[in-house]
Coordinates of N, CA and C in Angstrom, one line a residue:
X1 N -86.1 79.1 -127.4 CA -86.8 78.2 -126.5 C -87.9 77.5 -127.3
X2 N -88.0 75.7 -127.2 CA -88.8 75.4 -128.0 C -90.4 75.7 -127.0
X3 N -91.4 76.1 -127.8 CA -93.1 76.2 -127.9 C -93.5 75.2 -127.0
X4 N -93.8 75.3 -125.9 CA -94.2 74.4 -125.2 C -96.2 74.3 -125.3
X5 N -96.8 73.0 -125.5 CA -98.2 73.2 -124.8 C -98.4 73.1 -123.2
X6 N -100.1 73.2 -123.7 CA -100.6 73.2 -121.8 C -101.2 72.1 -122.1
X7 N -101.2 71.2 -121.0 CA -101.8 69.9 -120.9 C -102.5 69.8 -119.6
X8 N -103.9 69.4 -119.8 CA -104.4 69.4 -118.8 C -104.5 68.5 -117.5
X9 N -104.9 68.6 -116.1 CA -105.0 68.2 -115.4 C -107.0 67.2 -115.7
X10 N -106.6 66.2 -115.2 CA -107.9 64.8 -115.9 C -107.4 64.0 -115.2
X11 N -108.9 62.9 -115.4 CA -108.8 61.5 -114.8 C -107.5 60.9 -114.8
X12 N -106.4 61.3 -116.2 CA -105.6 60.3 -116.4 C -104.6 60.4 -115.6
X13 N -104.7 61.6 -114.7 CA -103.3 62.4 -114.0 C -103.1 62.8 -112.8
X14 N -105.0 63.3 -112.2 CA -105.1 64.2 -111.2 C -104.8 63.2 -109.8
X15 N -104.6 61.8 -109.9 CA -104.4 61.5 -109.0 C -102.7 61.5 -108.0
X16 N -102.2 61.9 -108.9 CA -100.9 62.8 -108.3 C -101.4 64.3 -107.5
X17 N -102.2 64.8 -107.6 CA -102.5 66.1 -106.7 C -103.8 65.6 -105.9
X18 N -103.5 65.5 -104.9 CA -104.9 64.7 -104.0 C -106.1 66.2 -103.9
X19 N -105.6 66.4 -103.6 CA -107.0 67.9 -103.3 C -107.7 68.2 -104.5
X20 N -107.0 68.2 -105.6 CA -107.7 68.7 -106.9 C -109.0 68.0 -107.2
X21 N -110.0 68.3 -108.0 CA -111.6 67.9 -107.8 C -111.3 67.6 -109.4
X22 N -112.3 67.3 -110.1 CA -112.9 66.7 -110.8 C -113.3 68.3 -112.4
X23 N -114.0 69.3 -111.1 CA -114.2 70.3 -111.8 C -113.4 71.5 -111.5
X24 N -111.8 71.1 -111.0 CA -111.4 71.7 -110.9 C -110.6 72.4 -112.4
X25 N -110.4 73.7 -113.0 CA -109.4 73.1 -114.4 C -108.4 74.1 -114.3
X26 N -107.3 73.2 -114.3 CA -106.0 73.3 -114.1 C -105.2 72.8 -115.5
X27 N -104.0 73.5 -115.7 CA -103.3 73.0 -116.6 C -101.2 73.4 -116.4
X28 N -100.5 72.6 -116.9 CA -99.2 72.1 -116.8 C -98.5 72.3 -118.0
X29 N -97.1 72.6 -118.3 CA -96.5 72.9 -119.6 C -95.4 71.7 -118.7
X30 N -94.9 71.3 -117.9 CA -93.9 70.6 -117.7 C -93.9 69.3 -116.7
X31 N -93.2 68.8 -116.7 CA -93.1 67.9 -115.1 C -91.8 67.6 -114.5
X32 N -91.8 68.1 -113.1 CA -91.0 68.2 -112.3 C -91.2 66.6 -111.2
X33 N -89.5 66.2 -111.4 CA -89.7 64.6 -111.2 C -89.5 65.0 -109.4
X34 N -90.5 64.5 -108.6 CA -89.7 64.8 -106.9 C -88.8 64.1 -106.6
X35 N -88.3 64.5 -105.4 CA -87.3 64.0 -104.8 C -85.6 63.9 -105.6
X36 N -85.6 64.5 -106.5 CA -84.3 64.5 -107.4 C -83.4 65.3 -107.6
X37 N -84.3 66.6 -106.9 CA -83.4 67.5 -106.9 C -83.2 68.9 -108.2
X38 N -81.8 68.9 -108.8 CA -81.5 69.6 -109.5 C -80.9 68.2 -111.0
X39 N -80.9 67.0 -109.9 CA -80.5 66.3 -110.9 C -81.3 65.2 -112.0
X40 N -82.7 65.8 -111.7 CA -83.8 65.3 -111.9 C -84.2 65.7 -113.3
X41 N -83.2 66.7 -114.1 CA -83.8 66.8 -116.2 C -83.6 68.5 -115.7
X42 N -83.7 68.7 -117.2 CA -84.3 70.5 -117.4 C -85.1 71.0 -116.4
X43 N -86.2 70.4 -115.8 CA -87.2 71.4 -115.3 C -87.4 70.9 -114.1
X44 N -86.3 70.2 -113.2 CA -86.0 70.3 -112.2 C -84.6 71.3 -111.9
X45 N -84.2 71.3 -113.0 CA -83.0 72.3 -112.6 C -84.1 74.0 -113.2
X46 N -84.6 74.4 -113.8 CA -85.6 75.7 -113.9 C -86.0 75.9 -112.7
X47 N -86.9 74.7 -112.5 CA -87.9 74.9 -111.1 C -86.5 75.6 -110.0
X48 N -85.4 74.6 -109.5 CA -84.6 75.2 -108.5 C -84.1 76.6 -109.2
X49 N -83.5 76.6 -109.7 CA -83.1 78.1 -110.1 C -84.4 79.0 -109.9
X50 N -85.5 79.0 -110.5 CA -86.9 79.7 -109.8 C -86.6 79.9 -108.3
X51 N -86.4 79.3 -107.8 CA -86.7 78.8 -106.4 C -85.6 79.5 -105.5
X52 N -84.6 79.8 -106.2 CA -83.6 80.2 -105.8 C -83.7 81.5 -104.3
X53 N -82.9 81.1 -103.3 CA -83.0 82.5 -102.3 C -82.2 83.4 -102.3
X54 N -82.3 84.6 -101.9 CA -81.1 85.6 -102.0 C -80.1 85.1 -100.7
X55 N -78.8 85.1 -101.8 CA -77.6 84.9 -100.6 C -77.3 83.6 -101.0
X56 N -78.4 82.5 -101.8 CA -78.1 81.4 -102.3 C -76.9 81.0 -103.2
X57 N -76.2 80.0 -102.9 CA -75.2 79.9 -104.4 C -76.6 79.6 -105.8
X58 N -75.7 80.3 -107.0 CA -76.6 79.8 -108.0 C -78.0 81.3 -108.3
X59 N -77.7 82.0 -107.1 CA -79.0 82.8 -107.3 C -78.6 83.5 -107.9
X60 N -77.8 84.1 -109.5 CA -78.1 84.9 -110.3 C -78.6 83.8 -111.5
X61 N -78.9 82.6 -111.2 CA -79.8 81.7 -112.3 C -81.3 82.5 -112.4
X62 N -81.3 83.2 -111.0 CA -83.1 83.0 -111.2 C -83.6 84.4 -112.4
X63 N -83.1 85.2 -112.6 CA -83.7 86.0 -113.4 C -84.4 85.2 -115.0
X64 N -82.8 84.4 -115.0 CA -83.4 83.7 -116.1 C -84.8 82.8 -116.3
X65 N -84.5 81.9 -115.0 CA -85.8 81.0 -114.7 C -87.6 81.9 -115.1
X66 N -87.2 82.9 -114.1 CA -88.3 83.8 -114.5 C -88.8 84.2 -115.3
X67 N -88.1 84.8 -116.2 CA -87.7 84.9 -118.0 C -88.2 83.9 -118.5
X68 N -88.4 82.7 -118.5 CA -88.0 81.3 -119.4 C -89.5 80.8 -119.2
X69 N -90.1 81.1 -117.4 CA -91.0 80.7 -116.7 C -92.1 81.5 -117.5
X70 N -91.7 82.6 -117.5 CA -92.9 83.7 -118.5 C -93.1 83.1 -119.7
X71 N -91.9 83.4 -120.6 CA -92.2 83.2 -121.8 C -93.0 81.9 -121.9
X72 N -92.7 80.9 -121.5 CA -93.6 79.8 -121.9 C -95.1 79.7 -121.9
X73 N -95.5 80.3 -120.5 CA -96.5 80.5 -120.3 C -97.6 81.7 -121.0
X74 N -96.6 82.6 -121.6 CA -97.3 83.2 -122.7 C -97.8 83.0 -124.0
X75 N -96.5 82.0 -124.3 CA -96.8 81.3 -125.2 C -97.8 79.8 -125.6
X76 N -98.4 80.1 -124.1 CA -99.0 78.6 -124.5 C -100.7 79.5 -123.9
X77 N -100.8 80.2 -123.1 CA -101.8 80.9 -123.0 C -102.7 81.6 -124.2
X78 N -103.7 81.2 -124.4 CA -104.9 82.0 -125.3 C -104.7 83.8 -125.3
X79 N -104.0 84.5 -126.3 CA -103.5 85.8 -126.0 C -105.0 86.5 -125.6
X80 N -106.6 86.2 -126.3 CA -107.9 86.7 -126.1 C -108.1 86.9 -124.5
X81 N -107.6 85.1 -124.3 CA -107.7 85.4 -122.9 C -106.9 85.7 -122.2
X82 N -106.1 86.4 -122.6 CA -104.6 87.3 -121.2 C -105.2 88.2 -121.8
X83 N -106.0 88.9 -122.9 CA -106.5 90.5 -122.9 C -107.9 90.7 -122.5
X84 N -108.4 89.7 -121.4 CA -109.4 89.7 -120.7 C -109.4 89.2 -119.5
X85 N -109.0 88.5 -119.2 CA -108.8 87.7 -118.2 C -107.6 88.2 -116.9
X86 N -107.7 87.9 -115.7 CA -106.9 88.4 -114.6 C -105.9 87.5 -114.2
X87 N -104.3 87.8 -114.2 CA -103.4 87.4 -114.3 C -102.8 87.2 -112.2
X88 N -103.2 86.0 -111.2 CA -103.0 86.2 -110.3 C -101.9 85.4 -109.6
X89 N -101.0 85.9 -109.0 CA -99.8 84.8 -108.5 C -100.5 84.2 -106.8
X90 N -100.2 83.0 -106.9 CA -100.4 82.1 -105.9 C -99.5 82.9 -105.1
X91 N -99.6 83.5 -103.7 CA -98.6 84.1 -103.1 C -97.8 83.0 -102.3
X92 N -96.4 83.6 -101.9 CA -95.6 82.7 -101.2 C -95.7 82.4 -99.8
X93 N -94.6 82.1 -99.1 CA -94.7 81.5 -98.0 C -94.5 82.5 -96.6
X94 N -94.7 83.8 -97.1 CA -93.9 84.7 -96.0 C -94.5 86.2 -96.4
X95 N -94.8 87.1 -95.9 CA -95.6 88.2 -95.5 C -94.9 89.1 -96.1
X96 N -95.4 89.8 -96.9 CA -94.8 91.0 -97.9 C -93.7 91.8 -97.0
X97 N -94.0 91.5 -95.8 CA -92.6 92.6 -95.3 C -91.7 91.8 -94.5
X98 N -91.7 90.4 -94.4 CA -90.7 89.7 -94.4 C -89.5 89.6 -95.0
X99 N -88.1 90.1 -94.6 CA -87.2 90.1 -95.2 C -86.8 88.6 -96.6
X100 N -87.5 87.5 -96.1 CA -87.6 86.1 -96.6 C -88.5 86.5 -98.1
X101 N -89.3 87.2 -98.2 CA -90.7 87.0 -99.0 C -90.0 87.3 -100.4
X102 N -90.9 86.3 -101.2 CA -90.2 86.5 -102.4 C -90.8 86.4 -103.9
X103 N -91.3 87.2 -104.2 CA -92.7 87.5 -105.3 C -92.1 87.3 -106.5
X104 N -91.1 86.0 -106.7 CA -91.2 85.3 -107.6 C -92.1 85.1 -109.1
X105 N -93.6 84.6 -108.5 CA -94.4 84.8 -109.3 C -95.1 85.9 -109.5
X106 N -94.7 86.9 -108.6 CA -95.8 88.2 -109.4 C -94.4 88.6 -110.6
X107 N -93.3 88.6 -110.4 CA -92.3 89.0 -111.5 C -93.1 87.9 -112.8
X108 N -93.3 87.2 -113.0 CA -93.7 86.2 -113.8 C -94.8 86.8 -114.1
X109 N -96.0 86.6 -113.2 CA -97.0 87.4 -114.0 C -96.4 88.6 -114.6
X110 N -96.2 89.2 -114.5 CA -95.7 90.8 -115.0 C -95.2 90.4 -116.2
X111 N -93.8 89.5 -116.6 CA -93.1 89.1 -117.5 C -94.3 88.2 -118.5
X112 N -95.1 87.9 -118.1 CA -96.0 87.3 -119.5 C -96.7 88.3 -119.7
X113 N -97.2 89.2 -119.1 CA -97.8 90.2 -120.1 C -96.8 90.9 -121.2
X114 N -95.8 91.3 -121.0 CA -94.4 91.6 -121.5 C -94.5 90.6 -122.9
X115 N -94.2 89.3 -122.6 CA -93.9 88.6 -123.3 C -95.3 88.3 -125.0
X116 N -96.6 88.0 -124.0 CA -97.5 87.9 -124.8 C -98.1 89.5 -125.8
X117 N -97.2 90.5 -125.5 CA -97.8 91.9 -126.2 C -99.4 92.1 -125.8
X118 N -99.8 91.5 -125.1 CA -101.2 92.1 -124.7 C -100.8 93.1 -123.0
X119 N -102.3 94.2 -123.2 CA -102.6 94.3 -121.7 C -103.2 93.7 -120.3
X120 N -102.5 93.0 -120.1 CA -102.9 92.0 -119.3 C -103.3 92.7 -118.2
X121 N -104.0 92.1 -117.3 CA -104.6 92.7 -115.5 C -103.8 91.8 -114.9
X122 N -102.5 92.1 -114.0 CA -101.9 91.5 -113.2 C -102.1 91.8 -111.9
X123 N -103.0 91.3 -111.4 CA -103.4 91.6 -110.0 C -102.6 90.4 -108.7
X124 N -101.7 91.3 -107.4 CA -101.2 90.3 -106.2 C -102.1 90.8 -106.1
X125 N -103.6 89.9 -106.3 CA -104.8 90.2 -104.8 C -104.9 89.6 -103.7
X126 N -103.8 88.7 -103.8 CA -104.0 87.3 -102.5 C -102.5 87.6 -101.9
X127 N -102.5 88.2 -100.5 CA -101.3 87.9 -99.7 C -101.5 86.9 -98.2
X128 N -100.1 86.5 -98.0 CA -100.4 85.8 -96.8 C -100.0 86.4 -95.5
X129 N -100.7 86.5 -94.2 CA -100.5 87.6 -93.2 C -100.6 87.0 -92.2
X130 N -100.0 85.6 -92.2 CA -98.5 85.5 -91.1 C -97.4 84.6 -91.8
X131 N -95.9 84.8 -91.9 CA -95.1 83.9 -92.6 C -95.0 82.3 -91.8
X132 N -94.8 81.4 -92.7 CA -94.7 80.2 -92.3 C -93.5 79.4 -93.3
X133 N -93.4 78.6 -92.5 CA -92.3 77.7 -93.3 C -92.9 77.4 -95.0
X134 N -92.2 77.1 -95.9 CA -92.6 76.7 -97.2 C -92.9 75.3 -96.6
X135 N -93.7 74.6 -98.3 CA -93.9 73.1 -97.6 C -93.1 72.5 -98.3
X136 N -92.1 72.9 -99.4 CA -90.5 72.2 -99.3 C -89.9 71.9 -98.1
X137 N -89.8 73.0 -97.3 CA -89.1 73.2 -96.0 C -89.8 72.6 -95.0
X138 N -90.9 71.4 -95.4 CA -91.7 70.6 -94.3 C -92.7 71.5 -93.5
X139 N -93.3 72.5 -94.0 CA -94.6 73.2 -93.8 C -95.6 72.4 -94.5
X140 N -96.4 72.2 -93.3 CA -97.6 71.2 -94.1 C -98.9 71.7 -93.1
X141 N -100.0 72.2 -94.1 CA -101.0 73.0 -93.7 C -102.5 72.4 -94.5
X142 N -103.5 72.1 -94.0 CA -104.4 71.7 -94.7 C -104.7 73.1 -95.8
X143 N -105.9 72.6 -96.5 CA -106.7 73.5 -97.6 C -107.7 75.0 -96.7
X144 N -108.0 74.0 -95.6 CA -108.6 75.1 -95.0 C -107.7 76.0 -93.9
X145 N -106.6 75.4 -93.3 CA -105.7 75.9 -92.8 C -104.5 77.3 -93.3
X146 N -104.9 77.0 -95.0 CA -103.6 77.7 -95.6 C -104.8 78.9 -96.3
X147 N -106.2 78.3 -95.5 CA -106.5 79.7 -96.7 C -107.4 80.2 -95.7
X148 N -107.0 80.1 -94.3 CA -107.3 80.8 -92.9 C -105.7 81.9 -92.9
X149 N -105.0 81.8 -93.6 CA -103.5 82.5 -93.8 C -103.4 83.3 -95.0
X150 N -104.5 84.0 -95.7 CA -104.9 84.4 -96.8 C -105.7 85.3 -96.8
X151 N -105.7 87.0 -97.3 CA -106.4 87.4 -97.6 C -106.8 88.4 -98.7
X152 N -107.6 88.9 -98.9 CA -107.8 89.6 -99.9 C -107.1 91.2 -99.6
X153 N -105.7 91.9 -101.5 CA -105.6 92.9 -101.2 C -106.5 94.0 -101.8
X154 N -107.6 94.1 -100.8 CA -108.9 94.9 -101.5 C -108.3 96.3 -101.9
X155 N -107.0 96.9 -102.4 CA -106.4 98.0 -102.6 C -106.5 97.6 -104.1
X156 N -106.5 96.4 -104.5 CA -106.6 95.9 -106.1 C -107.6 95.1 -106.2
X157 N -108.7 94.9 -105.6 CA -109.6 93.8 -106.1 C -110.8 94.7 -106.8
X158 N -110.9 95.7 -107.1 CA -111.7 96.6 -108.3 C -111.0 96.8 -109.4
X159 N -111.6 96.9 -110.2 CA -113.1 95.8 -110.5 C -113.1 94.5 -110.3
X160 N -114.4 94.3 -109.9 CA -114.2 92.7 -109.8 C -113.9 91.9 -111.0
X161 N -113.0 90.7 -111.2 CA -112.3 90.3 -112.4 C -113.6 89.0 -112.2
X162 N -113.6 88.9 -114.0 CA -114.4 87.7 -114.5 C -114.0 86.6 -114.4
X163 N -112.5 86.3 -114.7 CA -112.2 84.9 -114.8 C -110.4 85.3 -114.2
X164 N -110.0 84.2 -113.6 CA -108.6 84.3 -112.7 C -108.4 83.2 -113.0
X165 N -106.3 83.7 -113.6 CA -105.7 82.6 -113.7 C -104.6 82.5 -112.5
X166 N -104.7 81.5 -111.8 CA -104.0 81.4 -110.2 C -102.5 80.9 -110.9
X167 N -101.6 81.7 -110.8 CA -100.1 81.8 -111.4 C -99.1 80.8 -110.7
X168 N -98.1 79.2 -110.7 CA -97.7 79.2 -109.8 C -96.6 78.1 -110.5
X169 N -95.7 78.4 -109.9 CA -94.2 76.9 -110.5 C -94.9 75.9 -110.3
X170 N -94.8 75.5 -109.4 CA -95.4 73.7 -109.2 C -96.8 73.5 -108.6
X171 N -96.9 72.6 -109.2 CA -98.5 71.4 -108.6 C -98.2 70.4 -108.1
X172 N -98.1 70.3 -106.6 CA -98.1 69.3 -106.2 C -99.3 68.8 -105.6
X173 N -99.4 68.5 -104.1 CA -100.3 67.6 -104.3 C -102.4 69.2 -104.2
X174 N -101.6 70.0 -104.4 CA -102.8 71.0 -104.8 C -103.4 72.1 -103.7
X175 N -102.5 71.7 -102.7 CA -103.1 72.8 -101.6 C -103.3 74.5 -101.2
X176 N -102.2 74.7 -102.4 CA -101.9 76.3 -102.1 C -103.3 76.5 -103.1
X177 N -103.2 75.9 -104.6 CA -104.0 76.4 -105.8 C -105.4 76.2 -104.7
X178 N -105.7 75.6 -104.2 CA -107.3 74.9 -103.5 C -107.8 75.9 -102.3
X179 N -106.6 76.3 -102.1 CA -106.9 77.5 -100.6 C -107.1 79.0 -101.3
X180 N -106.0 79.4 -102.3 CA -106.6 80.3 -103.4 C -107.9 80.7 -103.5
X181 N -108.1 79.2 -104.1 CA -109.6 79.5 -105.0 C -110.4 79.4 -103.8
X182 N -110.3 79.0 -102.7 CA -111.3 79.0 -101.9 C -111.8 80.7 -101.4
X183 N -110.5 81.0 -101.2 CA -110.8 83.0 -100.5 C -110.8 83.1 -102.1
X184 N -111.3 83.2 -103.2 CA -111.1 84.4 -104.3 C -112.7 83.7 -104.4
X185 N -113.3 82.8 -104.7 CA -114.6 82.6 -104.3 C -115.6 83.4 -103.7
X186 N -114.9 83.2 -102.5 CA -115.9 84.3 -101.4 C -115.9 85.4 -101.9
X187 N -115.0 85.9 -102.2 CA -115.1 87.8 -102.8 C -115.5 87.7 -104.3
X188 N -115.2 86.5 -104.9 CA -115.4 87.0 -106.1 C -116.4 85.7 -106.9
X189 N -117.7 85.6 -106.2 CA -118.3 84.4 -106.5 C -118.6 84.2 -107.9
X190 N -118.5 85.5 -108.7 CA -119.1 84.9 -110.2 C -118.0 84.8 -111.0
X191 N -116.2 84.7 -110.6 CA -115.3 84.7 -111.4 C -115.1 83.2 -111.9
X192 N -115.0 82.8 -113.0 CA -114.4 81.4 -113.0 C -112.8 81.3 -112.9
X193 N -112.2 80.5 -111.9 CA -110.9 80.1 -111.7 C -110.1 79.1 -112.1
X194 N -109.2 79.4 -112.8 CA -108.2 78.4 -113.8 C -106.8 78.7 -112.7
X195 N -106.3 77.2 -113.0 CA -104.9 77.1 -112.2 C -103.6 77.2 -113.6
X196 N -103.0 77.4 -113.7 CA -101.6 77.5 -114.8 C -100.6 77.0 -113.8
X197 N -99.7 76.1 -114.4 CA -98.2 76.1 -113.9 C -97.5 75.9 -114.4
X198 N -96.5 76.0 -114.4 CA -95.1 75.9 -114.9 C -95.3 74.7 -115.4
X199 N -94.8 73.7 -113.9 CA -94.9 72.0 -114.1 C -95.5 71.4 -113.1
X200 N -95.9 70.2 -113.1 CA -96.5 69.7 -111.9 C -95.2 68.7 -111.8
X201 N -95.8 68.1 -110.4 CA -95.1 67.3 -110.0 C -95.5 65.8 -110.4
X202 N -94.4 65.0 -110.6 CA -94.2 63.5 -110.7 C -93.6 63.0 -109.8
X203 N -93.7 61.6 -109.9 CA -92.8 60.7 -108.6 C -92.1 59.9 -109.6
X204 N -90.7 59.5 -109.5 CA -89.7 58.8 -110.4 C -90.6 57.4 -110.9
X205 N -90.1 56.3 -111.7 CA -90.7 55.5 -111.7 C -89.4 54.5 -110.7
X206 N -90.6 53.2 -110.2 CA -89.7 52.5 -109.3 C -88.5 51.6 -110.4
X207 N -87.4 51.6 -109.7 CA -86.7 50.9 -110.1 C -86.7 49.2 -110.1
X208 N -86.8 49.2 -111.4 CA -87.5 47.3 -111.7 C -86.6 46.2 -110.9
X209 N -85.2 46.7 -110.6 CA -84.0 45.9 -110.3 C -84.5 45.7 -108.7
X210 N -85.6 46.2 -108.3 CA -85.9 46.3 -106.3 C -86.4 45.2 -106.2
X211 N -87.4 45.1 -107.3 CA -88.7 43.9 -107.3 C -88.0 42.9 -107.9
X212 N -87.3 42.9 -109.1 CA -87.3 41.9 -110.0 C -86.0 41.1 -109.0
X213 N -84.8 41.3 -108.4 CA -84.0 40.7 -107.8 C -83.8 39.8 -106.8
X214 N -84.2 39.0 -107.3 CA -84.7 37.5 -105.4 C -84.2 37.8 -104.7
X215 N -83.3 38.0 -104.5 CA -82.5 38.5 -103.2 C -81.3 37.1 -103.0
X216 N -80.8 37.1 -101.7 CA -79.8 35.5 -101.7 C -81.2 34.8 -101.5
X217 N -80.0 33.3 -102.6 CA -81.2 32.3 -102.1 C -80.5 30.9 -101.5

């Protein structure tokens, strides 16, 4: 697998994730084109295999996704900082005892510690306690709505961690990473919080042949 970097989220970019702030710092190894599907490059076909459900065609891809999701991310992560720093998955769309629920990214966190040789702190501190639609699946919840569905699993939040990396496949327009950081704030006011993802999202470019074509004349 070729060495991927992290590229940050900035002026020149953040205006594809509307929620994200200024001081917020976030960073990206890939970009996932929307609306394309599986037929949208490499890391639209990762991301869906990630994404994959049980019972799905295709879902013995996801181990690998996971696998592939780690390693990169270990390899583009500061090893100092995975042997200090708290390793936390954005949780998903459905309640730990939902037969649907699918901890995805806590296997991921786990697999970068693995991968990077350090002892990393992989803490699921953040579960959600009622299930709701994904926002693939046309779930659409504000910042303060999705982190009124959020709370702390104080069975792991000792010691309090200094700095949290919020674990997660995609960035889109920022609402899950923004409701996160909002509940890990309150409990943990003096931690500084970094976003990591896989890839964020892009929108295709328009096709020139819409505009440039007069139409009949």
């Amino acid at each position: 697998m070729a060495e991927r970097r992290l590229q940050l989220i900035d002026d020149s970019n953040r205006g594809n994730h509307s929620h994200l702030r200024p001081n917020d710092l976030c960073a990206f190894l890939r970009e996932f084109t929307s609306g394309q599907g599986w037929r949208g490059g490499e890391t639209n076909q990762l991301v869906e295999n990630l994404k994959k459900k049980r019972g799905q065609g295709g879902y013995g891809y996801k181990p690998g996704a996971i696998a592939q999701c780690a390693f990169e991310i270990a390899n583009a992560v500061d090893k100092q900082w995975l042997a200090t720093g708290t390793l936390v998955p954005i949780p998903p769309s459905k309640m730990r005892d939902d037969l649907d629920y699918d901890d995805r990214m806590l296997q991921v966190c786990k697999e970068i510690a693995v991968h990077a040789g350090v002892q990393a702190d992989v803490r699921d501190l953040l579960r959600q306690t009622v299930s709701t639609h994904s926002f693939r699946e046309g779930a659409r919840l504000s910042v303060e709505e999705l982190a009124a569905l959020y709370e702390i699993d104080e069975a792991v939040a000792t010691p309090a961690p200094n700095a949290i990396a919020l674990i997660d496949d995609v960035l889109t327009a920022g609402t899950h990473f923004k409701a996160a950081q909002l509940v890990l704030q309150r409990r943990f006011p003096a931690a500084q919080i970094y976003g990591v993802f896989w890839a964020r999202r892009v929108f295709p470019a328009p096709d020139p042949a819409i505009w440039l074509d007069p139409g009949p004349i």
